[in-house]
PDB file of C-alpha atoms and ligand atoms in Angstrom:
ATOM      1  CA  MET A  61      80.735 114.308  95.349  1.00  0.00           C
ATOM      2  CA  ARG A  62      79.004 115.769  92.295  1.00  0.00           C
ATOM      3  CA  PRO A  63      81.190 118.034  90.076  1.00  0.00           C
ATOM      4  CA  VAL A  64      78.880 120.967  90.773  1.00  0.00           C
ATOM      5  CA  GLU A  65      79.785 120.775  94.477  1.00  0.00           C
ATOM      6  CA  LEU A  66      83.446 120.713  93.597  1.00  0.00           C
ATOM      7  CA  SER A  67      83.028 123.860  91.517  1.00  0.00           C
ATOM      8  CA  ASP A  68      81.202 125.494  94.442  1.00  0.00           C
ATOM      9  CA  LEU A  69      84.103 124.562  96.707  1.00  0.00           C
ATOM     10  CA  ASN A  70      86.585 126.075  94.272  1.00  0.00           C
ATOM     11  CA  ALA A  71      84.510 129.244  93.987  1.00  0.00           C
ATOM     12  CA  GLN A  72      84.154 129.612  97.754  1.00  0.00           C
ATOM     13  CA  LEU A  73      87.398 128.208  99.135  1.00  0.00           C
ATOM     14  CA  GLY A  74      89.899 127.796  96.305  1.00  0.00           C
ATOM     15  CA  ILE A  75      92.872 130.180  96.461  1.00  0.00           C
ATOM     16  CA  PRO A  76      94.912 130.816  93.284  1.00  0.00           C
ATOM     17  CA  LYS A  77      98.556 129.699  93.649  1.00  0.00           C
ATOM     18  CA  HIS A  78      97.618 127.840  96.855  1.00  0.00           C
ATOM     19  CA  VAL A  79      94.732 125.390  96.760  1.00  0.00           C
ATOM     20  CA  ALA A  80      92.246 123.915  94.296  1.00  0.00           C
ATOM     21  CA  PHE A  81      89.649 121.188  94.765  1.00  0.00           C
ATOM     22  CA  VAL A  82      89.823 118.312  92.289  1.00  0.00           C
ATOM     23  CA  LEU A  83      88.828 114.692  91.968  1.00  0.00           C
ATOM     24  CA  GLY A  84      91.831 112.763  93.264  1.00  0.00           C
ATOM     25  CA  PRO A  85      92.644 109.054  93.396  1.00  0.00           C
ATOM     26  CA  GLY A  86      89.544 106.873  92.999  1.00  0.00           C
ATOM     27  CA  GLY A  87      87.541 109.984  92.083  1.00  0.00           C
ATOM     28  CA  LEU A  88      87.562 111.106  95.729  1.00  0.00           C
ATOM     29  CA  PRO A  89      87.385 114.884  96.228  1.00  0.00           C
ATOM     30  CA  THR A  90      90.725 116.263  97.356  1.00  0.00           C
ATOM     31  CA  ALA A  91      92.376 119.587  98.080  1.00  0.00           C
ATOM     32  CA  GLU A  92      95.482 119.967  95.932  1.00  0.00           C
ATOM     33  CA  VAL A  93      97.931 122.372  97.520  1.00  0.00           C
ATOM     34  CA  GLN A  94     100.749 123.889  95.524  1.00  0.00           C
ATOM     35  CA  ASN A  95     102.666 126.851  96.918  1.00  0.00           C
ATOM     36  CA  ASP A  96     106.179 128.299  97.044  1.00  0.00           C
ATOM     37  CA  HIS A  97     107.261 125.700  99.606  1.00  0.00           C
ATOM     38  CA  ALA A  98     105.659 122.385  98.742  1.00  0.00           C
ATOM     39  CA  THR A  99     102.856 120.368  97.215  1.00  0.00           C
ATOM     40  CA  ALA A 100     100.302 118.347  99.166  1.00  0.00           C
ATOM     41  CA  THR A 101      97.124 116.366  98.598  1.00  0.00           C
ATOM     42  CA  ILE A 102      94.404 116.216 101.238  1.00  0.00           C
ATOM     43  CA  SER A 103      91.451 113.860 100.874  1.00  0.00           C
ATOM     44  CA  MET A 104      88.063 114.895 102.217  1.00  0.00           C
ATOM     45  CA  TYR A 105      87.293 111.189 102.581  1.00  0.00           C
ATOM     46  CA  GLY A 106      89.004 110.261 105.844  1.00  0.00           C
ATOM     47  CA  GLY A 107      90.178 113.830 106.481  1.00  0.00           C
ATOM     48  CA  GLN A 108      93.492 112.463 105.341  1.00  0.00           C
ATOM     49  CA  VAL A 109      96.673 114.081 104.104  1.00  0.00           C
ATOM     50  CA  LEU A 110      97.720 111.761 101.268  1.00  0.00           C
ATOM     51  CA  ALA A 111     100.907 113.434 100.070  1.00  0.00           C
ATOM     52  CA  TYR A 112     103.397 116.092 101.133  1.00  0.00           C
ATOM     53  CA  GLN A 113     106.470 117.003  99.138  1.00  0.00           C
ATOM     54  CA  PRO A 114     108.572 120.088  99.807  1.00  0.00           C
ATOM     55  CA  HIS A 115     110.195 121.299  96.579  1.00  0.00           C
ATOM     56  CA  GLY A 116     113.584 119.667  95.998  1.00  0.00           C
ATOM     57  CA  THR A 117     113.097 116.390  97.827  1.00  0.00           C
ATOM     58  CA  ALA A 118     111.343 113.043  97.319  1.00  0.00           C
ATOM     59  CA  PRO A 119     107.779 112.558  98.624  1.00  0.00           C
ATOM     60  CA  VAL A 120     107.800 112.620 102.427  1.00  0.00           C
ATOM     61  CA  LEU A 121     104.604 110.648 102.949  1.00  0.00           C
ATOM     62  CA  TRP A 122     104.109 107.189 101.534  1.00  0.00           C
ATOM     63  CA  ALA A 123     100.977 105.613 100.057  1.00  0.00           C
ATOM     64  CA  SER A 124     100.557 102.088  98.762  1.00  0.00           C
ATOM     65  CA  LYS A 125     100.097 101.551  95.031  1.00  0.00           C
ATOM     66  CA  HIS A 126      97.558  98.917  96.105  1.00  0.00           C
ATOM     67  CA  SER A 127      95.497 101.167  98.361  1.00  0.00           C
ATOM     68  CA  TYR A 128      91.741 101.239  98.111  1.00  0.00           C
ATOM     69  CA  TYR A 129      90.311 104.661  97.391  1.00  0.00           C
ATOM     70  CA  GLN A 130      86.711 103.822  97.971  1.00  0.00           C
ATOM     71  CA  PRO A 131      84.089 104.629 100.564  1.00  0.00           C
ATOM     72  CA  GLY A 132      83.973 102.047 103.333  1.00  0.00           C
ATOM     73  CA  LYS A 133      87.690 101.196 103.072  1.00  0.00           C
ATOM     74  CA  ALA A 134      90.599 102.943 104.759  1.00  0.00           C
ATOM     75  CA  ILE A 135      93.221 104.574 102.540  1.00  0.00           C
ATOM     76  CA  ARG A 136      96.608 102.886 103.003  1.00  0.00           C
ATOM     77  CA  GLY A 137      99.020 105.787 103.237  1.00  0.00           C
ATOM     78  CA  GLY A 138      99.529 109.432 104.047  1.00  0.00           C
ATOM     79  CA  ILE A 139      98.224 110.333 107.494  1.00  0.00           C
ATOM     80  CA  PRO A 140      95.035 108.464 108.410  1.00  0.00           C
ATOM     81  CA  VAL A 141      93.272 109.896 111.452  1.00  0.00           C
ATOM     82  CA  CYS A 142      92.546 107.042 113.847  1.00  0.00           C
ATOM     83  CA  TRP A 143      89.823 108.078 116.276  1.00  0.00           C
ATOM     84  CA  PRO A 144      88.071 107.613 118.732  1.00  0.00           C
ATOM     85  CA  TRP A 145      89.977 104.421 119.383  1.00  0.00           C
ATOM     86  CA  PHE A 146      93.448 103.305 118.398  1.00  0.00           C
ATOM     87  CA  GLY A 147      93.809  99.748 117.066  1.00  0.00           C
ATOM     88  CA  PRO A 148      91.077  97.210 117.681  1.00  0.00           C
ATOM     89  CA  HIS A 149      88.086  98.405 119.709  1.00  0.00           C
ATOM     90  CA  PRO A 150      88.869  97.544 123.362  1.00  0.00           C
ATOM     91  CA  THR A 151      85.685  95.517 123.951  1.00  0.00           C
ATOM     92  CA  ASP A 152      83.959  94.855 120.619  1.00  0.00           C
ATOM     93  CA  SER A 153      86.000  93.214 117.852  1.00  0.00           C
ATOM     94  CA  GLU A 154      83.108  93.755 115.408  1.00  0.00           C
ATOM     95  CA  LEU A 155      83.774  97.496 115.392  1.00  0.00           C
ATOM     96  CA  PRO A 156      86.232  98.872 112.809  1.00  0.00           C
ATOM     97  CA  ALA A 157      89.939  98.928 113.714  1.00  0.00           C
ATOM     98  CA  HIS A 158      91.316 102.413 114.398  1.00  0.00           C
ATOM     99  CA  GLY A 159      87.839 103.945 114.778  1.00  0.00           C
ATOM    100  CA  PHE A 160      85.523 105.313 112.136  1.00  0.00           C
ATOM    101  CA  VAL A 161      86.718 108.776 111.165  1.00  0.00           C
ATOM    102  CA  ARG A 162      89.289 107.497 108.645  1.00  0.00           C
ATOM    103  CA  THR A 163      86.355 106.087 106.672  1.00  0.00           C
ATOM    104  CA  SER A 164      84.059 109.104 107.128  1.00  0.00           C
ATOM    105  CA  GLN A 165      83.439 111.908 104.672  1.00  0.00           C
ATOM    106  CA  TRP A 166      84.757 115.183 106.128  1.00  0.00           C
ATOM    107  CA  ALA A 167      83.834 118.692 104.995  1.00  0.00           C
ATOM    108  CA  ILE A 168      86.163 121.597 104.229  1.00  0.00           C
ATOM    109  CA  SER A 169      85.678 124.289 106.870  1.00  0.00           C
ATOM    110  CA  GLY A 170      88.177 126.849 105.611  1.00  0.00           C
ATOM    111  CA  THR A 171      91.300 127.707 103.650  1.00  0.00           C
ATOM    112  CA  ARG A 172      93.849 130.456 104.142  1.00  0.00           C
ATOM    113  CA  ALA A 173      97.038 131.706 102.514  1.00  0.00           C
ATOM    114  CA  ALA A 174      99.504 132.614 105.258  1.00  0.00           C
ATOM    115  CA  ALA A 175     101.891 135.573 105.069  1.00  0.00           C
ATOM    116  CA  ASP A 176     104.922 133.236 104.870  1.00  0.00           C
ATOM    117  CA  GLY A 177     103.532 131.531 101.748  1.00  0.00           C
ATOM    118  CA  ALA A 178     102.154 128.473 103.560  1.00  0.00           C
ATOM    119  CA  THR A 179      98.626 127.212 102.867  1.00  0.00           C
ATOM    120  CA  GLU A 180      96.138 126.209 105.543  1.00  0.00           C
ATOM    121  CA  VAL A 181      93.286 123.786 104.829  1.00  0.00           C
ATOM    122  CA  ARG A 182      90.776 122.980 107.568  1.00  0.00           C
ATOM    123  CA  LEU A 183      88.417 120.024 107.575  1.00  0.00           C
ATOM    124  CA  GLU A 184      85.657 119.145 109.996  1.00  0.00           C
ATOM    125  CA  LEU A 185      83.508 116.229 111.065  1.00  0.00           C
ATOM    126  CA  SER A 186      80.729 116.016 113.644  1.00  0.00           C
ATOM    127  CA  ASP A 187      78.808 113.113 115.126  1.00  0.00           C
ATOM    128  CA  ALA A 188      75.810 111.825 113.199  1.00  0.00           C
ATOM    129  CA  GLU A 189      73.393 108.953 113.537  1.00  0.00           C
ATOM    130  CA  GLN A 190      75.907 106.458 112.053  1.00  0.00           C
ATOM    131  CA  THR A 191      78.738 107.562 114.381  1.00  0.00           C
ATOM    132  CA  ARG A 192      76.491 107.483 117.465  1.00  0.00           C
ATOM    133  CA  ALA A 193      75.541 103.906 116.584  1.00  0.00           C
ATOM    134  CA  LEU A 194      79.250 103.014 116.867  1.00  0.00           C
ATOM    135  CA  TRP A 195      80.185 105.379 119.695  1.00  0.00           C
ATOM    136  CA  PRO A 196      77.518 107.140 121.761  1.00  0.00           C
ATOM    137  CA  HIS A 197      79.039 110.625 122.007  1.00  0.00           C
ATOM    138  CA  SER A 198      78.587 114.068 120.494  1.00  0.00           C
ATOM    139  CA  PHE A 199      81.761 115.605 119.119  1.00  0.00           C
ATOM    140  CA  HIS A 200      83.165 118.078 116.653  1.00  0.00           C
ATOM    141  CA  LEU A 201      86.544 117.391 115.070  1.00  0.00           C
ATOM    142  CA  GLU A 202      88.615 119.862 113.146  1.00  0.00           C
ATOM    143  CA  LEU A 203      91.754 118.899 111.268  1.00  0.00           C
ATOM    144  CA  ILE A 204      94.006 121.880 110.629  1.00  0.00           C
ATOM    145  CA  VAL A 205      96.608 121.171 107.954  1.00  0.00           C
ATOM    146  CA  VAL A 206      99.318 123.742 107.274  1.00  0.00           C
ATOM    147  CA  VAL A 207     101.458 123.060 104.218  1.00  0.00           C
ATOM    148  CA  GLY A 208     104.659 125.084 104.264  1.00  0.00           C
ATOM    149  CA  PRO A 209     108.367 124.345 104.645  1.00  0.00           C
ATOM    150  CA  VAL A 210     107.035 122.165 107.483  1.00  0.00           C
ATOM    151  CA  LEU A 211     103.805 120.158 107.472  1.00  0.00           C
ATOM    152  CA  SER A 212     101.625 120.630 110.533  1.00  0.00           C
ATOM    153  CA  VAL A 213      98.569 118.442 111.118  1.00  0.00           C
ATOM    154  CA  GLU A 214      96.480 119.182 114.176  1.00  0.00           C
ATOM    155  CA  LEU A 215      93.347 117.354 115.283  1.00  0.00           C
ATOM    156  CA  VAL A 216      91.159 119.524 117.510  1.00  0.00           C
ATOM    157  CA  VAL A 217      88.560 117.516 119.437  1.00  0.00           C
ATOM    158  CA  ARG A 218      85.609 119.358 120.917  1.00  0.00           C
ATOM    159  CA  ASN A 219      83.191 117.544 123.218  1.00  0.00           C
ATOM    160  CA  THR A 220      79.770 118.912 122.251  1.00  0.00           C
ATOM    161  CA  GLY A 221      77.864 116.443 124.433  1.00  0.00           C
ATOM    162  CA  GLU A 222      76.595 116.552 127.972  1.00  0.00           C
ATOM    163  CA  GLN A 223      78.932 113.964 129.434  1.00  0.00           C
ATOM    164  CA  GLN A 224      82.695 113.596 129.422  1.00  0.00           C
ATOM    165  CA  LEU A 225      84.231 111.514 126.655  1.00  0.00           C
ATOM    166  CA  THR A 226      87.403 109.426 126.606  1.00  0.00           C
ATOM    167  CA  TYR A 227      89.269 108.466 123.463  1.00  0.00           C
ATOM    168  CA  THR A 228      92.484 107.068 122.072  1.00  0.00           C
ATOM    169  CA  GLY A 229      93.699 107.786 118.549  1.00  0.00           C
ATOM    170  CA  ALA A 230      96.519 108.576 116.168  1.00  0.00           C
ATOM    171  CA  LEU A 231      97.859 110.646 113.362  1.00  0.00           C
ATOM    172  CA  HIS A 232      99.030 107.425 111.726  1.00  0.00           C
ATOM    173  CA  SER A 233     101.783 108.843 109.502  1.00  0.00           C
ATOM    174  CA  TYR A 234     103.333 106.700 106.767  1.00  0.00           C
ATOM    175  CA  PHE A 235     106.785 107.907 105.668  1.00  0.00           C
ATOM    176  CA  THR A 236     108.721 107.204 102.470  1.00  0.00           C
ATOM    177  CA  VAL A 237     112.172 105.736 103.100  1.00  0.00           C
ATOM    178  CA  SER A 238     114.898 104.679 100.668  1.00  0.00           C
ATOM    179  CA  ASP A 239     115.239 101.213 102.195  1.00  0.00           C
ATOM    180  CA  ILE A 240     113.803 100.060 105.513  1.00  0.00           C
ATOM    181  CA  THR A 241     117.028  98.165 106.334  1.00  0.00           C
ATOM    182  CA  ASN A 242     119.080 101.282 105.874  1.00  0.00           C
ATOM    183  CA  ILE A 243     117.414 103.829 108.143  1.00  0.00           C
ATOM    184  CA  ALA A 244     117.703 104.652 111.827  1.00  0.00           C
ATOM    185  CA  ILE A 245     114.975 106.158 113.985  1.00  0.00           C
ATOM    186  CA  ASP A 246     116.221 108.403 116.767  1.00  0.00           C
ATOM    187  CA  GLY A 247     114.365 109.919 119.677  1.00  0.00           C
ATOM    188  CA  LEU A 248     113.165 106.926 121.666  1.00  0.00           C
ATOM    189  CA  ASP A 249     116.374 105.798 123.388  1.00  0.00           C
ATOM    190  CA  GLY A 250     115.603 104.705 126.960  1.00  0.00           C
ATOM    191  CA  VAL A 251     111.823 104.765 126.398  1.00  0.00           C
ATOM    192  CA  GLN A 252     109.658 101.873 127.632  1.00  0.00           C
ATOM    193  CA  TYR A 253     107.505 100.139 125.030  1.00  0.00           C
ATOM    194  CA  ILE A 254     104.853  97.501 124.514  1.00  0.00           C
ATOM    195  CA  ASP A 255     105.778  95.072 121.758  1.00  0.00           C
ATOM    196  CA  GLN A 256     102.419  94.212 120.175  1.00  0.00           C
ATOM    197  CA  LEU A 257     104.039  91.082 118.704  1.00  0.00           C
ATOM    198  CA  GLN A 258     105.219  89.816 122.121  1.00  0.00           C
ATOM    199  CA  PRO A 259     102.441  90.623 124.583  1.00  0.00           C
ATOM    200  CA  GLY A 260     103.450  90.543 128.218  1.00  0.00           C
ATOM    201  CA  PRO A 261     106.574  92.227 129.493  1.00  0.00           C
ATOM    202  CA  ARG A 262     107.455  95.781 128.676  1.00  0.00           C
ATOM    203  CA  PHE A 263     110.770  96.497 126.995  1.00  0.00           C
ATOM    204  CA  ILE A 264     113.193  99.409 127.048  1.00  0.00           C
ATOM    205  CA  GLN A 265     114.534 100.859 123.793  1.00  0.00           C
ATOM    206  CA  LYS A 266     118.317 100.875 123.648  1.00  0.00           C
ATOM    207  CA  GLY A 267     119.780 103.411 121.215  1.00  0.00           C
ATOM    208  CA  ALA A 268     118.336 104.160 117.775  1.00  0.00           C
ATOM    209  CA  ILE A 269     115.737 101.844 116.236  1.00  0.00           C
ATOM    210  CA  ALA A 270     116.883  99.693 113.321  1.00  0.00           C
ATOM    211  CA  ILE A 271     114.173  97.618 111.645  1.00  0.00           C
ATOM    212  CA  SER A 272     114.967  94.150 110.290  1.00  0.00           C
ATOM    213  CA  SER A 273     111.708  92.258 110.946  1.00  0.00           C
ATOM    214  CA  GLU A 274     108.012  92.933 111.574  1.00  0.00           C
ATOM    215  CA  THR A 275     107.790  95.790 114.063  1.00  0.00           C
ATOM    216  CA  ASP A 276     104.683  96.950 115.941  1.00  0.00           C
ATOM    217  CA  ARG A 277     105.493  98.857 119.114  1.00  0.00           C
ATOM    218  CA  ILE A 278     103.790 101.379 121.336  1.00  0.00           C
ATOM    219  CA  TYR A 279     106.375 103.608 123.017  1.00  0.00           C
ATOM    220  CA  LEU A 280     105.031 104.891 126.318  1.00  0.00           C
ATOM    221  CA  ASP A 281     105.180 108.144 128.194  1.00  0.00           C
ATOM    222  CA  THR A 282     107.134 109.941 125.498  1.00  0.00           C
ATOM    223  CA  ALA A 283     106.477 113.421 124.149  1.00  0.00           C
ATOM    224  CA  GLY A 284     109.754 113.770 122.254  1.00  0.00           C
ATOM    225  CA  THR A 285     110.544 114.347 118.577  1.00  0.00           C
ATOM    226  CA  CYS A 286     111.514 111.325 116.469  1.00  0.00           C
ATOM    227  CA  VAL A 287     113.929 111.579 113.559  1.00  0.00           C
ATOM    228  CA  ILE A 288     114.205 109.214 110.586  1.00  0.00           C
ATOM    229  CA  GLU A 289     117.834 109.241 109.429  1.00  0.00           C
ATOM    230  CA  ASP A 290     117.801 108.236 105.770  1.00  0.00           C
ATOM    231  CA  ALA A 291     121.235 108.342 104.134  1.00  0.00           C
ATOM    232  CA  GLY A 292     119.829 106.768 100.934  1.00  0.00           C
ATOM    233  CA  LEU A 293     117.551 109.758 100.326  1.00  0.00           C
ATOM    234  CA  GLY A 294     120.110 112.155 101.841  1.00  0.00           C
ATOM    235  CA  ARG A 295     117.702 113.532 104.423  1.00  0.00           C
ATOM    236  CA  ARG A 296     116.339 113.464 107.939  1.00  0.00           C
ATOM    237  CA  ILE A 297     112.611 113.637 108.615  1.00  0.00           C
ATOM    238  CA  SER A 298     111.735 114.928 112.060  1.00  0.00           C
ATOM    239  CA  ILE A 299     108.338 114.299 113.608  1.00  0.00           C
ATOM    240  CA  GLY A 300     107.534 116.638 116.471  1.00  0.00           C
ATOM    241  CA  LYS A 301     104.322 116.446 118.419  1.00  0.00           C
ATOM    242  CA  ALA A 302     101.957 117.961 120.952  1.00  0.00           C
ATOM    243  CA  GLY A 303      99.088 116.437 122.909  1.00  0.00           C
ATOM    244  CA  SER A 304     100.602 112.974 122.661  1.00  0.00           C
ATOM    245  CA  ARG A 305     102.429 110.870 125.221  1.00  0.00           C
ATOM    246  CA  SER A 306     102.870 107.739 123.121  1.00  0.00           C
ATOM    247  CA  THR A 307     104.457 106.940 119.755  1.00  0.00           C
ATOM    248  CA  VAL A 308     103.842 103.901 117.568  1.00  0.00           C
ATOM    249  CA  VAL A 309     106.462 102.472 115.223  1.00  0.00           C
ATOM    250  CA  TRP A 310     105.127 100.024 112.646  1.00  0.00           C
ATOM    251  CA  ASN A 311     106.404  98.098 109.646  1.00  0.00           C
ATOM    252  CA  PRO A 312     104.544  94.932 108.530  1.00  0.00           C
ATOM    253  CA  TRP A 313     107.586  93.255 106.948  1.00  0.00           C
ATOM    254  CA  VAL A 314     107.213  90.265 104.580  1.00  0.00           C
ATOM    255  CA  ALA A 315     104.495  87.925 105.863  1.00  0.00           C
ATOM    256  CA  LYS A 316     102.063  90.586 107.055  1.00  0.00           C
ATOM    257  CA  ALA A 317     102.556  92.584 103.836  1.00  0.00           C
ATOM    258  CA  GLN A 318     101.579  89.449 101.921  1.00  0.00           C
ATOM    259  CA  ARG A 319      98.445  89.033 104.034  1.00  0.00           C
ATOM    260  CA  MET A 320      97.273  92.607 103.468  1.00  0.00           C
ATOM    261  CA  ARG A 321      95.265  93.028 100.246  1.00  0.00           C
ATOM    262  CA  ASP A 322      95.945  96.755 100.064  1.00  0.00           C
ATOM    263  CA  PHE A 323      99.705  96.477 100.491  1.00  0.00           C
ATOM    264  CA  GLY A 324     102.214  95.269  97.857  1.00  0.00           C
ATOM    265  CA  ASP A 325     104.417  92.316  98.818  1.00  0.00           C
ATOM    266  CA  GLU A 326     107.605  94.360  98.492  1.00  0.00           C
ATOM    267  CA  GLU A 327     106.275  97.710  99.660  1.00  0.00           C
ATOM    268  CA  TYR A 328     107.338  97.176 103.276  1.00  0.00           C
ATOM    269  CA  ARG A 329     110.852  98.095 102.097  1.00  0.00           C
ATOM    270  CA  GLU A 330     109.938 101.662 101.188  1.00  0.00           C
ATOM    271  CA  MET A 331     107.891 102.812 104.180  1.00  0.00           C
ATOM    272  CA  VAL A 332     107.779 103.151 107.940  1.00  0.00           C
ATOM    273  CA  CYS A 333     105.023 104.436 110.196  1.00  0.00           C
ATOM    274  CA  ILE A 334     105.952 106.751 113.060  1.00  0.00           C
ATOM    275  CA  GLU A 335     102.591 107.520 114.596  1.00  0.00           C
ATOM    276  CA  THR A 336     101.742 110.441 116.841  1.00  0.00           C
ATOM    277  CA  THR A 337      99.346 108.682 119.172  1.00  0.00           C
ATOM    278  CA  ASN A 338      97.178 108.605 122.212  1.00  0.00           C
ATOM    279  CA  ALA A 339      97.509 104.840 122.643  1.00  0.00           C
ATOM    280  CA  ALA A 340      97.562 102.244 125.466  1.00  0.00           C
ATOM    281  CA  ASP A 341      97.528 104.118 128.812  1.00  0.00           C
ATOM    282  CA  ASP A 342      97.660 107.442 126.977  1.00  0.00           C
ATOM    283  CA  ARG A 343      93.879 107.964 126.929  1.00  0.00           C
ATOM    284  CA  VAL A 344      92.419 111.443 126.700  1.00  0.00           C
ATOM    285  CA  THR A 345      89.350 112.534 128.649  1.00  0.00           C
ATOM    286  CA  VAL A 346      87.558 115.682 127.523  1.00  0.00           C
ATOM    287  CA  PRO A 347      84.985 117.218 129.863  1.00  0.00           C
ATOM    288  CA  GLU A 348      81.602 118.404 128.589  1.00  0.00           C
ATOM    289  CA  GLY A 349      82.224 121.489 126.426  1.00  0.00           C
ATOM    290  CA  GLY A 350      85.990 120.938 126.545  1.00  0.00           C
ATOM    291  CA  THR A 351      88.615 120.709 123.804  1.00  0.00           C
ATOM    292  CA  SER A 352      91.800 118.718 123.311  1.00  0.00           C
ATOM    293  CA  ARG A 353      94.447 118.716 120.596  1.00  0.00           C
ATOM    294  CA  LEU A 354      96.791 116.230 118.953  1.00  0.00           C
ATOM    295  CA  GLN A 355      99.431 117.632 116.625  1.00  0.00           C
ATOM    296  CA  ALA A 356     102.233 116.285 114.440  1.00  0.00           C
ATOM    297  CA  THR A 357     104.829 118.617 112.924  1.00  0.00           C
ATOM    298  CA  ILE A 358     106.839 117.068 110.111  1.00  0.00           C
ATOM    299  CA  ALA A 359     110.032 118.677 108.811  1.00  0.00           C
ATOM    300  CA  VAL A 360     112.689 117.572 106.331  1.00  0.00           C
ATOM    301  CA  GLU A 361     116.338 118.474 106.523  1.00  0.00           C
ATOM    302  CA  LEU A 362     118.458 117.653 103.485  1.00  0.00           C
ATOM    303  CA  ASP A 363     122.075 116.530 103.839  1.00  0.00           C
ATOM    304  CA  ALA A 364     124.516 119.305 103.000  1.00  0.00           C
TER     305      ALA A 364
HETATM  306  C1  BG6 B 615      99.325 100.233 113.494  1.00  0.00           C
HETATM  307  C2  BG6 B 615      99.066  99.122 114.468  1.00  0.00           C
HETATM  308  O1  BG6 B 615      99.080 101.451 114.131  1.00  0.00           O
HETATM  309  O2  BG6 B 615      98.438 100.115 112.379  1.00  0.00           O
HETATM  310  C3  BG6 B 615      99.229  97.784 113.751  1.00  0.00           C
HETATM  311  O3  BG6 B 615      99.963  99.231 115.561  1.00  0.00           O
HETATM  312  C4  BG6 B 615      98.320  97.729 112.544  1.00  0.00           C
HETATM  313  O4  BG6 B 615      98.912  96.730 114.674  1.00  0.00           O
HETATM  314  C5  BG6 B 615      98.610  98.923 111.653  1.00  0.00           C
HETATM  315  O5  BG6 B 615      98.565  96.521 111.839  1.00  0.00           O
HETATM  316  C6  BG6 B 615      97.721  99.004 110.412  1.00  0.00           C
HETATM  317  O6  BG6 B 615      96.389  98.949 110.766  1.00  0.00           O
HETATM  318  P1  BG6 B 615      95.256  98.916 109.664  1.00  0.00           P
HETATM  319  O7  BG6 B 615      93.949  98.777 110.401  1.00  0.00           O
HETATM  320  O8  BG6 B 615      95.352 100.210 108.893  1.00  0.00           O
HETATM  321  O9  BG6 B 615      95.567  97.721 108.780  1.00  0.00           O
END
């Protein structure tokens, strides 16, 4: 984006003591939010929240020091929006993993300072020739990000075409943890899951999740809140959701981290993904003219 456009954005949509538009990592245009509750960074490339940090605690979201920040590549961290398919394309392995909106340039559609001191930033993306070449549907997406004592990220999908559309997707949140071997993830006890590393049978989660090896699971038919218990950072991160009946838990561990060019060899220790998804059987069909929503609500509670 040319600097003149950034200055236009600031003139039209910047809000003193809330949000300014700057060149962020890799020179990508970002919304920098700073208010009485928290700071946050939102990239227009990918429509991606990159950072969220309530005052008085460590960063909540994680991003790799080895991430690409360049058009054509996904950003490794924050909350990538995976859409309109989750994971590999179901029938065409040539198409990009996790869809194309995480590598699309979004526009800012609005900003607002809320009465409680929170800041709202809205981004939008519609179909274009390049998206229709990958996926033959008309759509309008809006990502509504509210940065306050809690972070809310809501993807609103509007079907602007003349036929129904069906999608899968995710708010693929990466969280900062003190040490992957020293956290517990609550909220999925008794839930059935697909282990993407052991295709075949389905498994049932017993108790809290402890991670001690590569983990890549799709928890099924679950709408509940997950909680990351992190004694090392003295906090609990809760991830509530709406419009989602599946949750993905992912950590690449040693060998996969080494294979990924945009992921440091040791970085698997300091992150975990708890993804608010529409994955596997959890497909969403939107009728012509209809709307659907996928929302993650992320809150931090500090130990007393
Ligand atoms: C997770 C998938 O959602 O994303 C994993 O379950 C995948 O299988 C991971 O490895 C990262 O995907 P990508 O495309 O960002 O490397």
